[in-house]
Structure formats: structure tokens, C-alpha cells
Short mmCIF file of N, CA and C and ligand atoms in Angstrom, two decimals:
data_model
loop_
_atom_site.label_atom_id
_atom_site.label_comp_id
_atom_site.label_asym_id
_atom_site.label_seq_id
_atom_site.Cartn_x
_atom_site.Cartn_y
_atom_site.Cartn_z
N UNK K 1 -3.45 13.21 -11.54
CA UNK K 1 -2.09 13.82 -11.45
C UNK K 1 -1.56 12.15 -12.40
N UNK K 2 -0.94 12.38 -12.78
CA UNK K 2 0.07 11.43 -13.85
C UNK K 2 1.45 11.22 -14.09
N UNK K 3 2.52 10.31 -13.99
CA UNK K 3 3.56 10.69 -14.18
C UNK K 3 4.00 8.79 -14.90
N UNK K 4 4.75 9.16 -15.88
CA UNK K 4 5.45 8.09 -16.52
C UNK K 4 6.97 8.04 -17.02
N UNK K 5 7.24 6.32 -15.98
CA UNK K 5 8.49 6.05 -16.27
C UNK K 5 8.91 5.04 -16.99
N UNK K 6 9.65 4.87 -17.69
CA UNK K 6 9.69 3.84 -18.54
C UNK K 6 8.17 3.53 -19.48
N UNK K 7 8.07 2.50 -19.20
CA UNK K 7 6.12 1.87 -18.92
C UNK K 7 5.73 1.85 -18.36
N UNK K 8 6.11 2.42 -17.17
CA UNK K 8 4.86 2.35 -15.50
C UNK K 8 4.59 3.66 -15.39
N UNK K 9 3.34 3.58 -15.81
CA UNK K 9 2.75 5.36 -14.96
C UNK K 9 2.60 5.25 -13.47
N UNK K 10 2.49 5.79 -13.05
CA UNK K 10 2.55 6.42 -11.18
C UNK K 10 1.30 6.90 -11.41
N UNK K 11 0.20 7.29 -10.83
CA UNK K 11 -1.28 8.18 -10.87
C UNK K 11 -1.81 8.38 -9.67
N UNK K 12 -1.91 9.73 -9.36
CA UNK K 12 -2.77 9.67 -7.70
C UNK K 12 -4.27 10.20 -8.60
N UNK K 13 -4.95 9.02 -7.46
CA UNK K 13 -6.27 10.38 -7.06
C UNK K 13 -7.02 9.53 -6.49
N UNK K 14 -8.20 10.68 -6.33
CA UNK K 14 -9.01 10.60 -5.02
C UNK K 14 -10.11 9.27 -5.39
N UNK K 15 -10.47 8.40 -4.79
CA UNK K 15 -11.20 7.34 -4.90
C UNK K 15 -11.97 6.26 -3.42
N UNK K 16 -11.97 5.30 -3.91
CA UNK K 16 -12.59 3.93 -2.67
C UNK K 16 -11.73 3.04 -3.27
N UNK K 17 -10.40 2.40 -2.29
CA UNK K 17 -9.69 1.51 -2.61
C UNK K 17 -9.96 0.39 -3.34
N UNK K 18 -11.29 -0.43 -2.35
CA UNK K 18 -11.55 -1.12 -2.45
C UNK K 18 -12.32 -1.49 -3.96
N UNK K 19 -12.53 -0.13 -4.72
CA UNK K 19 -13.96 -0.19 -5.98
C UNK K 19 -12.37 0.15 -7.06
N UNK K 20 -11.27 -0.62 -7.51
CA UNK K 20 -9.78 0.09 -8.39
C UNK K 20 -10.31 -1.23 -8.72
N UNK K 21 -9.92 -1.04 -10.40
CA UNK K 21 -9.73 -1.78 -11.22
C UNK K 21 -8.27 -1.93 -11.21
N UNK K 22 -7.74 -2.86 -10.49
CA UNK K 22 -5.95 -3.07 -11.22
C UNK K 22 -6.56 -4.69 -10.07
N UNK K 23 -4.84 -5.19 -10.41
CA UNK K 23 -4.66 -6.57 -10.31
C UNK K 23 -4.59 -7.01 -8.26
N UNK K 24 -3.77 -6.10 -8.19
CA UNK K 24 -3.54 -6.03 -6.83
C UNK K 24 -4.31 -4.89 -6.17
N UNK K 25 -4.22 -5.57 -4.84
CA UNK K 25 -5.13 -4.11 -4.24
C UNK K 25 -4.34 -4.30 -2.62
N UNK K 26 -3.04 -3.67 -2.46
CA UNK K 26 -2.13 -3.14 -0.95
C UNK K 26 -3.11 -3.02 0.28
N UNK K 27 -3.33 -3.91 1.08
CA UNK K 27 -3.53 -3.43 2.46
C UNK K 27 -2.99 -2.86 3.33
N UNK K 28 -3.29 -1.45 4.29
CA UNK K 28 -2.64 -1.22 5.24
C UNK K 28 -3.35 -2.44 6.80
N UNK K 29 -2.67 -3.39 6.81
CA UNK K 29 -2.50 -4.04 7.77
C UNK K 29 -1.97 -4.08 8.94
N UNK K 30 -2.68 -4.63 9.94
CA UNK K 30 -1.55 -4.80 11.42
C UNK K 30 -1.19 -5.88 10.91
N UNK K 31 0.38 -6.36 12.01
CA UNK K 31 0.98 -7.34 12.47
C UNK K 31 0.13 -8.73 12.69
N UNK K 32 -1.26 -8.77 12.74
CA UNK K 32 -1.85 -10.00 12.96
C UNK K 32 -3.31 -9.85 12.12
N UNK K 33 -2.78 -9.15 11.05
CA UNK K 33 -4.10 -9.46 10.02
C UNK K 33 -5.47 -9.21 10.99
N UNK K 34 -5.76 -8.69 11.80
CA UNK K 34 -7.16 -8.67 11.99
C UNK K 34 -7.93 -7.18 11.16
N UNK K 35 -8.43 -7.67 10.83
CA UNK K 35 -8.44 -6.20 9.19
C UNK K 35 -10.00 -5.87 10.05
N UNK K 36 -9.37 -5.11 11.23
CA UNK K 36 -10.86 -4.39 12.13
C UNK K 36 -11.38 -2.95 11.88
N UNK K 37 -10.37 -2.37 11.49
CA UNK K 37 -10.80 -0.97 11.24
C UNK K 37 -9.79 0.04 9.79
N UNK K 38 -10.25 1.11 9.44
CA UNK K 38 -9.91 1.70 8.42
C UNK K 38 -10.20 1.02 7.26
N UNK K 39 -8.94 1.34 6.22
CA UNK K 39 -9.02 0.67 5.12
C UNK K 39 -9.37 -0.71 5.32
N UNK K 40 -8.53 -1.34 6.17
CA UNK K 40 -8.29 -3.20 6.32
C UNK K 40 -9.78 -3.30 6.49
N UNK K 41 -10.83 -2.74 6.96
CA UNK K 41 -12.22 -3.23 7.37
C UNK K 41 -12.76 -2.78 6.31
N UNK K 42 -12.63 -1.34 5.80
CA UNK K 42 -13.50 -1.55 4.42
C UNK K 42 -12.60 -2.98 3.21
N UNK K 43 -11.93 -3.06 3.19
CA UNK K 43 -11.19 -4.24 1.91
C UNK K 43 -11.83 -5.42 2.64
N UNK K 44 -11.70 -6.37 3.75
CA UNK K 44 -12.05 -7.09 4.47
C UNK K 44 -14.04 -7.12 4.03
N UNK K 45 -14.69 -5.59 4.70
CA UNK K 45 -16.07 -5.68 4.55
C UNK K 45 -16.44 -5.86 2.10
N UNK K 46 -15.17 -5.38 2.09
CA UNK K 46 -15.68 -5.45 0.23
C UNK K 46 -15.39 -6.79 -0.44
N UNK K 47 -14.55 -7.56 0.30
CA UNK K 47 -14.21 -8.65 -0.07
C UNK K 47 -14.91 -10.07 0.03
N UNK K 48 -15.53 -9.61 1.13
CA UNK K 48 -16.68 -10.72 2.16
C UNK K 48 -15.48 -11.47 2.90
N UNK K 49 -16.39 -12.89 3.30
CA UNK K 49 -15.98 -13.30 5.19
C UNK K 49 -14.59 -14.51 4.56
N UNK K 50 -14.12 -14.65 3.25
CA UNK K 50 -13.06 -14.85 2.75
C UNK K 50 -11.93 -14.12 2.66
N UNK K 51 -11.70 -13.61 3.02
CA UNK K 51 -10.56 -12.12 3.44
C UNK K 51 -9.91 -12.58 4.82
N UNK K 52 -10.93 -12.54 5.73
CA UNK K 52 -10.74 -12.16 7.22
C UNK K 52 -9.81 -14.15 7.76
N UNK K 53 -10.68 -15.10 6.33
CA UNK K 53 -10.52 -16.50 6.44
C UNK K 53 -8.68 -16.95 5.73
N UNK K 54 -8.38 -15.91 5.63
CA UNK K 54 -7.47 -16.41 4.15
C UNK K 54 -6.35 -15.68 5.60
N UNK K 55 -6.36 -14.65 5.72
CA UNK K 55 -5.78 -13.20 6.43
C UNK K 55 -5.21 -14.53 7.43
N UNK K 56 -6.33 -15.10 8.09
CA UNK K 56 -6.35 -15.83 9.31
C UNK K 56 -5.43 -16.83 9.71
N UNK K 57 -5.65 -17.49 7.97
CA UNK K 57 -4.40 -19.32 7.68
C UNK K 57 -3.44 -18.66 7.68
N UNK K 58 -3.33 -17.22 6.76
CA UNK K 58 -2.01 -16.98 6.86
C UNK K 58 -0.95 -16.68 7.83
N UNK K 59 -2.09 -16.46 8.83
CA UNK K 59 -0.72 -16.32 10.53
C UNK K 59 -0.80 -17.16 11.07
N UNK K 60 -2.20 -18.63 10.79
CA UNK K 60 -1.68 -19.72 11.76
C UNK K 60 -0.45 -20.55 10.94
N UNK K 61 -0.40 -20.16 9.78
CA UNK K 61 0.83 -20.83 8.92
C UNK K 61 2.00 -20.31 9.03
N UNK K 62 2.18 -18.46 9.58
CA UNK K 62 3.29 -18.05 9.63
C UNK K 62 4.20 -17.57 10.51
N UNK K 63 3.28 -17.08 11.31
CA UNK K 63 3.05 -16.07 12.46
C UNK K 63 2.84 -14.60 12.21
N UNK K 64 2.81 -13.79 12.99
CA UNK K 64 2.31 -12.73 12.31
C UNK K 64 3.05 -12.10 11.41
N UNK K 65 2.51 -11.00 10.88
CA UNK K 65 3.29 -10.31 9.69
C UNK K 65 4.64 -9.29 10.15
N UNK K 66 5.57 -9.47 9.76
CA UNK K 66 6.45 -8.69 10.06
C UNK K 66 7.16 -7.24 9.78
N UNK K 67 7.15 -6.57 10.10
CA UNK K 67 7.37 -6.03 9.24
C UNK K 67 8.12 -5.57 8.14
N UNK K 68 8.02 -4.81 6.78
CA UNK K 68 8.76 -5.52 5.59
C UNK K 68 8.88 -6.48 4.87
N UNK K 69 7.71 -7.21 5.12
CA UNK K 69 7.04 -8.24 4.99
C UNK K 69 5.85 -8.10 4.26
N UNK K 70 5.53 -8.85 3.43
CA UNK K 70 3.98 -8.94 2.86
C UNK K 70 3.67 -10.61 3.32
N UNK K 71 2.34 -10.11 3.29
CA UNK K 71 1.44 -11.77 3.39
C UNK K 71 0.37 -11.00 1.89
N UNK K 72 0.61 -12.33 0.98
CA UNK K 72 -0.48 -12.14 0.11
C UNK K 72 -1.87 -13.23 -0.08
N UNK K 73 -2.96 -12.85 -0.40
CA UNK K 73 -4.11 -13.61 -0.12
C UNK K 73 -5.28 -13.65 -1.14
N UNK K 74 -6.41 -14.24 -1.75
CA UNK K 74 -7.34 -13.85 -2.20
C UNK K 74 -7.98 -12.95 -2.05
N UNK K 75 -8.41 -12.35 -3.37
CA UNK K 75 -9.24 -10.86 -2.43
C UNK K 75 -10.87 -11.10 -2.87
N UNK K 76 -11.23 -12.13 -2.58
CA UNK K 76 -12.42 -12.93 -2.68
C UNK K 76 -13.18 -11.94 -3.41
N UNK K 77 -14.51 -11.43 -3.34
CA UNK K 77 -15.35 -10.33 -3.84
C UNK K 77 -14.65 -9.47 -4.96
N UNK K 78 -13.51 -8.35 -4.66
CA UNK K 78 -12.61 -7.67 -4.80
C UNK K 78 -12.96 -7.59 -6.22
N UNK K 79 -12.90 -6.84 -7.51
CA UNK K 79 -12.36 -6.57 -8.71
C UNK K 79 -10.84 -7.44 -8.95
N UNK K 80 -9.90 -6.50 -7.93
CA UNK K 80 -8.56 -7.57 -7.96
C UNK K 80 -8.81 -8.91 -7.62
N UNK K 81 -7.47 -9.48 -8.37
CA UNK K 81 -7.16 -10.88 -8.42
C UNK K 81 -7.07 -11.23 -6.65
N UNK K 82 -5.44 -10.32 -6.36
CA UNK K 82 -4.88 -10.72 -4.64
C UNK K 82 -5.30 -9.00 -4.14
N UNK K 83 -4.82 -9.65 -2.61
CA UNK K 83 -4.07 -8.76 -1.79
C UNK K 83 -3.07 -8.64 -0.69
N UNK K 84 -2.34 -7.85 -1.25
CA UNK K 84 -1.05 -8.21 -0.48
C UNK K 84 -0.68 -7.19 0.71
N UNK K 85 -0.97 -7.64 1.73
CA UNK K 85 -1.08 -7.37 2.97
C UNK K 85 0.01 -6.33 3.67
N UNK K 86 0.68 -5.53 3.97
CA UNK K 86 1.72 -4.99 4.76
C UNK K 86 1.66 -4.30 5.65
N UNK K 87 2.71 -4.35 6.56
CA UNK K 87 2.79 -3.49 7.93
C UNK K 87 3.21 -2.29 7.86
N UNK K 88 2.70 -0.81 7.86
CA UNK K 88 3.18 -0.21 8.30
C UNK K 88 4.30 0.69 9.09
N UNK K 89 3.93 1.61 9.89
CA UNK K 89 4.85 1.91 11.44
C UNK K 89 4.25 2.61 11.57
N UNK K 90 3.33 2.45 13.27
CA UNK K 90 3.13 3.37 13.72
C UNK K 90 3.90 4.43 13.86
N UNK K 91 3.53 5.31 13.89
CA UNK K 91 4.22 7.07 13.81
C UNK K 91 4.10 6.98 14.74
N UNK K 92 6.42 6.84 15.56
CA UNK K 92 6.45 7.87 16.75
C UNK K 92 7.80 8.61 16.42
N UNK K 93 7.25 9.96 16.81
CA UNK K 93 7.77 11.02 16.43
C UNK K 93 9.15 11.26 17.90
N UNK K 94 9.32 10.42 17.77
CA UNK K 94 10.59 10.13 18.74
C UNK K 94 11.85 9.12 18.22
N UNK K 95 11.36 8.71 16.88
CA UNK K 95 11.82 7.50 16.38
C UNK K 95 12.59 8.60 15.25
N UNK K 96 13.95 7.50 14.77
CA UNK K 96 13.93 8.31 13.23
C UNK K 96 13.89 7.81 12.13
N UNK K 97 13.78 6.52 12.09
CA UNK K 97 13.08 5.48 11.00
C UNK K 97 11.84 4.94 10.62
N UNK K 98 10.72 6.16 10.95
CA UNK K 98 9.65 6.10 10.53
C UNK K 98 9.52 5.86 8.75
N UNK K 99 9.87 7.02 8.37
CA UNK K 99 10.48 7.20 6.69
C UNK K 99 10.51 5.45 6.34
N UNK K 100 11.92 5.36 6.67
CA UNK K 100 12.72 3.95 6.48
C UNK K 100 11.95 2.88 6.73
N UNK K 101 10.74 2.62 7.69
CA UNK K 101 9.70 1.75 8.02
C UNK K 101 9.49 1.41 7.15
N UNK K 102 8.50 2.80 6.56
CA UNK K 102 7.40 2.60 5.74
C UNK K 102 7.69 2.80 4.21
N UNK K 103 8.48 2.81 4.31
CA UNK K 103 9.74 2.50 2.09
C UNK K 103 9.69 1.23 2.57
N UNK K 104 10.57 0.79 3.68
CA UNK K 104 10.42 -0.86 3.36
C UNK K 104 9.09 -1.25 3.19
N UNK K 105 7.93 -1.28 3.79
CA UNK K 105 6.77 -1.77 3.31
C UNK K 105 6.02 -1.34 2.01
N UNK K 106 6.04 -0.39 1.31
CA UNK K 106 6.14 -0.55 -0.09
C UNK K 106 7.04 -0.62 -0.63
N UNK K 107 8.16 -1.10 -0.69
CA UNK K 107 8.95 -1.71 -0.96
C UNK K 107 8.74 -3.67 -0.87
N UNK K 108 7.94 -4.05 0.28
CA UNK K 108 7.50 -5.60 0.19
C UNK K 108 6.78 -5.88 -0.77
N UNK K 109 5.40 -4.65 -0.24
CA UNK K 109 4.24 -4.66 -1.56
C UNK K 109 4.88 -4.62 -3.29
N UNK K 110 5.23 -3.84 -3.52
CA UNK K 110 5.66 -3.96 -5.05
C UNK K 110 6.71 -5.27 -5.16
N UNK K 111 7.82 -5.84 -4.11
CA UNK K 111 8.06 -7.25 -4.83
C UNK K 111 7.32 -8.23 -4.81
N UNK K 112 6.15 -8.18 -3.97
CA UNK K 112 5.28 -8.80 -3.40
C UNK K 112 4.30 -9.11 -4.57
N UNK K 113 3.52 -8.10 -5.39
CA UNK K 113 3.01 -7.90 -6.64
C UNK K 113 3.95 -8.16 -7.86
N UNK K 114 5.37 -8.19 -7.53
CA UNK K 114 5.61 -8.36 -9.38
C UNK K 114 5.92 -9.94 -9.14
N UNK K 115 6.21 -10.46 -7.68
CA UNK K 115 6.57 -12.07 -7.68
C UNK K 115 5.26 -12.56 -8.20
N UNK K 116 4.01 -12.25 -7.85
CA UNK K 116 3.30 -12.39 -7.89
C UNK K 116 2.45 -12.50 -9.67
N UNK K 117 3.45 -11.43 -10.80
CA UNK K 117 3.37 -11.67 -12.02
C UNK K 117 2.26 -10.56 -12.47
N UNK K 118 1.57 -10.55 -11.38
CA UNK K 118 0.29 -9.30 -11.35
C UNK K 118 1.27 -7.94 -11.89
N UNK K 119 0.29 -6.85 -12.74
CA UNK K 119 0.59 -5.68 -13.46
C UNK K 119 0.49 -4.66 -13.16
N UNK K 120 -0.63 -4.57 -12.43
CA UNK K 120 -1.18 -3.04 -11.76
C UNK K 120 -1.53 -3.26 -10.00
N UNK K 121 -0.98 -2.28 -9.95
CA UNK K 121 -1.02 -2.85 -8.39
C UNK K 121 -1.70 -1.37 -7.28
N UNK K 122 -2.73 -0.91 -6.79
CA UNK K 122 -3.27 0.32 -5.36
C UNK K 122 -3.01 0.31 -4.57
N UNK K 123 -2.32 1.57 -4.04
CA UNK K 123 -2.06 1.48 -2.51
C UNK K 123 -3.16 2.69 -2.05
N UNK K 124 -3.28 2.33 -0.61
CA UNK K 124 -3.48 3.46 0.27
C UNK K 124 -2.76 4.41 0.74
N UNK K 125 -2.75 5.30 1.30
CA UNK K 125 -1.98 6.41 2.47
C UNK K 125 -1.65 5.41 3.76
N UNK K 126 -1.01 4.54 3.52
CA UNK K 126 -0.43 3.21 4.88
C UNK K 126 -0.30 4.30 5.74
N UNK K 127 -0.14 3.88 6.93
CA UNK K 127 0.29 4.16 8.41
C UNK K 127 -0.29 5.92 8.64
N UNK K 128 -1.61 6.47 8.12
CA UNK K 128 -1.35 7.70 7.31
C UNK K 128 -3.09 8.15 7.94
N UNK K 129 -3.18 6.84 8.63
CA UNK K 129 -4.49 6.91 9.36
C UNK K 129 -4.29 6.89 11.00
N UNK K 130 -4.94 5.97 11.28
CA UNK K 130 -4.87 5.11 12.30
C UNK K 130 -3.65 5.15 13.49
N UNK K 131 -2.40 5.27 12.70
CA UNK K 131 -1.22 4.49 12.85
C UNK K 131 -0.84 6.63 13.21
N UNK K 132 -1.21 7.53 12.58
CA UNK K 132 -1.25 8.53 13.02
C UNK K 132 0.45 9.42 11.94
N UNK K 133 0.84 9.16 10.71
CA UNK K 133 1.85 9.33 10.44
C UNK K 133 1.33 10.74 9.67
N UNK K 134 2.20 11.29 9.73
CA UNK K 134 1.03 13.04 9.18
C UNK K 134 1.68 12.90 7.76
N UNK K 135 -0.23 13.25 6.72
CA UNK K 135 0.01 12.23 5.36
C UNK K 135 0.60 12.96 4.41
N UNK K 136 0.72 14.38 4.80
CA UNK K 136 1.71 15.13 3.73
C UNK K 136 3.55 14.57 3.58
N UNK K 137 3.38 14.34 4.77
CA UNK K 137 4.78 13.23 4.79
C UNK K 137 4.68 12.40 4.27
N UNK K 138 3.69 11.04 4.59
CA UNK K 138 3.31 9.34 4.80
C UNK K 138 3.21 10.10 3.13
N UNK K 139 2.48 10.64 2.79
CA UNK K 139 2.39 10.16 1.33
C UNK K 139 4.26 10.80 0.40
N UNK K 140 4.33 11.52 0.60
CA UNK K 140 5.74 12.00 0.33
C UNK K 140 7.10 10.48 0.44
N UNK K 141 7.17 10.34 1.30
CA UNK K 141 7.63 8.42 1.75
C UNK K 141 7.25 7.47 0.88
N UNK K 142 6.03 7.92 0.71
CA UNK K 142 5.26 6.90 -0.16
C UNK K 142 6.05 6.89 -1.79
N UNK K 143 5.41 7.84 -2.15
CA UNK K 143 5.44 8.65 -3.74
C UNK K 143 6.85 8.08 -3.62
N UNK K 144 8.02 8.67 -2.69
CA UNK K 144 9.49 8.36 -3.10
C UNK K 144 9.53 6.86 -3.38
N UNK K 145 9.06 5.64 -2.47
CA UNK K 145 9.49 4.79 -2.25
C UNK K 145 9.15 3.78 -3.77
N UNK K 146 7.78 4.29 -4.31
CA UNK K 146 7.28 3.76 -5.60
C UNK K 146 8.17 3.50 -6.61
N UNK K 147 8.45 5.85 -6.51
CA UNK K 147 9.49 5.98 -8.22
C UNK K 147 10.41 4.97 -8.00
N UNK K 148 11.36 5.20 -6.85
CA UNK K 148 13.18 4.28 -6.73
C UNK K 148 12.98 2.53 -7.04
N UNK K 149 11.76 2.20 -6.67
CA UNK K 149 11.79 0.46 -6.68
C UNK K 149 11.35 0.86 -8.41
N UNK K 150 10.22 1.61 -8.80
CA UNK K 150 9.86 1.69 -10.67
C UNK K 150 11.45 1.77 -11.41
N UNK K 151 12.09 2.67 -11.00
CA UNK K 151 13.49 3.44 -11.42
C UNK K 151 14.15 2.43 -11.54
N UNK K 152 13.95 0.94 -10.29
CA UNK K 152 14.95 0.04 -10.19
C UNK K 152 14.74 -0.86 -10.69
N UNK K 153 13.26 -1.48 -11.31
CA UNK K 153 12.72 -2.43 -11.56
C UNK K 153 12.79 -2.29 -13.38
N UNK K 154 12.65 -1.55 -14.15
CA UNK K 154 12.08 -1.19 -15.50
C UNK K 154 11.31 -2.34 -16.15
N UNK K 155 10.01 -1.38 -15.99
CA UNK K 155 9.31 -2.56 -17.25
C UNK K 155 8.43 -3.62 -16.69
N UNK K 156 8.50 -3.98 -15.39
CA UNK K 156 7.86 -4.60 -14.79
C UNK K 156 6.64 -4.88 -13.96
N UNK K 157 6.53 -3.19 -13.74
CA UNK K 157 4.60 -3.55 -13.84
C UNK K 157 4.18 -2.37 -15.03
N UNK K 158 2.93 -2.53 -15.04
CA UNK K 158 2.02 -1.19 -16.05
C UNK K 158 1.41 -0.49 -15.11
N UNK K 159 1.46 -0.01 -14.03
CA UNK K 159 0.21 0.96 -13.17
C UNK K 159 0.67 1.10 -11.64
N UNK K 160 1.28 1.54 -11.54
CA UNK K 160 1.00 1.94 -9.61
C UNK K 160 -0.35 3.19 -9.08
N UNK K 161 -0.85 2.72 -8.74
CA UNK K 161 -2.16 3.41 -8.38
C UNK K 161 -2.24 4.04 -6.91
N UNK K 162 -1.85 5.28 -6.96
CA UNK K 162 -1.97 6.25 -4.79
C UNK K 162 -3.38 6.87 -4.92
N UNK K 163 -3.98 5.89 -3.82
CA UNK K 163 -5.46 6.18 -4.23
C UNK K 163 -6.04 7.18 -2.81
N UNK K 164 -5.87 8.56 -2.27
CA UNK K 164 -6.43 9.00 -1.60
C UNK K 164 -7.77 9.13 -1.49
N UNK K 165 -8.70 8.95 0.16
CA UNK K 165 -9.79 8.37 0.35
C UNK K 165 -10.39 9.70 -0.06
N UNK K 166 -9.99 10.56 0.40
CA UNK K 166 -10.55 11.85 -0.44
C UNK K 166 -9.25 12.82 -1.08
N UNK K 167 -9.99 14.02 -1.41
CA UNK K 167 -9.01 15.00 -2.60
C UNK K 167 -8.05 15.32 -1.46
N UNK K 168 -8.21 15.63 -0.49
CA UNK K 168 -7.37 16.19 0.06
C UNK K 168 -5.83 15.42 0.54
N UNK K 169 -6.14 13.67 0.76
CA UNK K 169 -5.14 12.91 0.11
C UNK K 169 -4.47 12.93 -1.14
N UNK K 170 -5.51 13.01 -1.90
CA UNK K 170 -5.44 12.55 -3.41
C UNK K 170 -4.07 13.47 -4.00
N UNK K 171 -4.52 14.76 -3.49
CA UNK K 171 -3.98 16.11 -3.26
C UNK K 171 -2.36 16.43 -3.12
N UNK K 172 -2.14 15.52 -1.57
CA UNK K 172 -0.82 15.44 -1.26
C UNK K 172 -0.45 14.44 -1.99
N UNK K 173 -0.77 13.28 -2.49
CA UNK K 173 -0.24 12.09 -3.68
C UNK K 173 0.34 12.90 -4.53
N UNK K 174 -0.50 14.13 -5.40
CA UNK K 174 -0.36 14.31 -6.41
C UNK K 174 0.67 15.61 -6.01
N UNK K 175 1.18 16.46 -4.86
CA UNK K 175 1.91 16.80 -4.96
C UNK K 175 3.56 16.21 -4.79
N UNK K 176 3.12 15.43 -3.70
CA UNK K 176 4.21 14.48 -3.57
C UNK K 176 5.24 13.89 -4.85
N UNK K 177 3.87 13.53 -6.39
CA UNK K 177 4.69 13.47 -6.81
C UNK K 177 5.12 14.60 -8.33
N UNK K 178 4.19 15.32 -7.88
CA UNK K 178 5.36 16.40 -8.94
C UNK K 178 6.74 17.37 -8.30
N UNK K 179 6.42 16.88 -7.33
CA UNK K 179 7.56 17.54 -6.49
C UNK K 179 8.70 16.54 -6.42
N UNK K 180 8.82 15.63 -7.36
CA UNK K 180 9.86 14.62 -7.42
C UNK K 180 10.70 15.40 -8.24
P1 LIG R 201 -3.00 2.89 8.81
O1 LIG R 201 -3.17 1.72 10.42
O2 LIG R 201 -2.10 2.10 8.58
O3 LIG R 201 -2.40 4.34 9.84
P2 LIG R 201 -5.71 2.97 7.74
O4 LIG R 201 -6.62 2.04 7.36
O5 LIG R 201 -5.98 4.00 9.02
O6 LIG R 201 -4.12 2.60 7.81
O7 LIG R 201 -5.47 4.27 7.25
C1 LIG R 201 -4.39 4.49 5.58
C2 LIG R 201 -5.34 5.45 5.13
O8 LIG R 201 -6.15 4.66 4.01
C3 LIG R 201 -6.28 6.83 5.55
O9 LIG R 201 -5.26 8.14 5.24
C4 LIG R 201 -7.18 6.66 5.31
O10 LIG R 201 -7.87 7.80 5.23
C5 LIG R 201 -7.32 5.75 3.99
N1 LIG R 201 -8.84 4.67 4.04
C6 LIG R 201 -9.57 4.28 4.64
N2 LIG R 201 -10.51 4.21 3.80
C7 LIG R 201 -10.39 3.63 2.88
C8 LIG R 201 -11.13 3.18 1.48
N3 LIG R 201 -11.49 2.85 1.32
N4 LIG R 201 -9.71 3.71 0.23
C9 LIG R 201 -8.70 4.14 -0.13
N5 LIG R 201 -8.12 5.03 1.30
C10 LIG R 201 -8.42 4.76 2.66
#
């Protein structure tokens, strides 16, 4: 599934985020940048030990990553040049700001990608794993935030890739794109 907005493609696909041939891979990180589980562990494994070392150095310098901010590190052995770490919200059904917090993570990642001068970026389904955000809703929030950002920044990025780990996740991203 692919939609084109001006010169920017927004693509939904199934696959391994760590294997994407893009300039920037977005990590669904925790605020400590301890890449112990989920897609963060997969990225850390594929990138090699330099990724956790660079993340530890970032936290030592800046303190814990704040929600709505991004930490940029080298990508080690990944095909990508950079990893942009953002922390999505832990889903809390008692709160009414889950979507706004998730959208803020997307905006932070896209702003950091643009600031780096890179033009292609791949996202996982941030918050939809260990952080418990219902995946069909998380993917809609992610897609809406991406499309709104792309519309506000024409010509800045060539491709935003939304990578579902399996066909179900890719279908959620695809439906969210189609329904927009
Ligand atoms: P969070 O803590 O933000 O919920 P997780 O890493 O637990 O983040 O999960 C985010 C999403 O990433 C989940 O949908 C999970 O299935 C998916 N995921 C895990 N590993 C990979 C991978 N290698 N490539 C793409 N997606 C992945």
C-alpha cells in the first residue's frame, strides 16, 4: 500500500524494520534508551554494540529522553545512517492524551529526520507492542501524524515507510492509509 503526497511517498509494508534500506530508522525506545526488548532490542542486535554505547552516551549527556523529543545516534551495522529514538506513551485507557502523545513522538522523529538532511525514514508501530496501545488505533494515529507532517513539509522527505512486523500490522497500517 502506497500513497503519494506531492514528492513524498508514504508506504505501508510488512517486514523487519532493521533490514530496511532507508536513511533513518525510527526506534520505539524507552526514555532511558535501554534497548532491552521489542523492536529496540532487534535494532540494537542488528546494529551491534555501538548503538547501545551511543545511546548510553546520549543519556549521560542529555539525561533521559523526554516524550516528544528525539535522540539521534549512528546506526552501527544497519544499512541506515542514523537511528532516531523516540519514546511513545505507555497506553493508559484512563487518560485522554494517548493519541496526542503518540503523535508527538512521530512529529519528533520526522523533525529529527528532516534536521539531519536525510530523506527516507522507516517507522515501527510505536507503542503498539510492550506499551500496549491497541494496534489498530496506534497505526491510525501514526498514519494521521505522518500525513499531517508531510502536508506541512512538502518536498522535504522522499519516503516514509510504515513497517508492520507481520501481515496483520502491515494491514492495519494499510487500512489507516486507505481510510485517510
Ligand atoms: P513499544 O514499547 O513502543 O510498544 P515495541 O518494541 O514493544 O514498542 O513494539 C512496537 C512494535 O514493533 C510492535 O508492533 C512490534 O510487533 C513491532 N516490532 C518488533 N520487532 C520488530 C522488527 N524487527 N521490525 C518491525 N517491527 C517490529
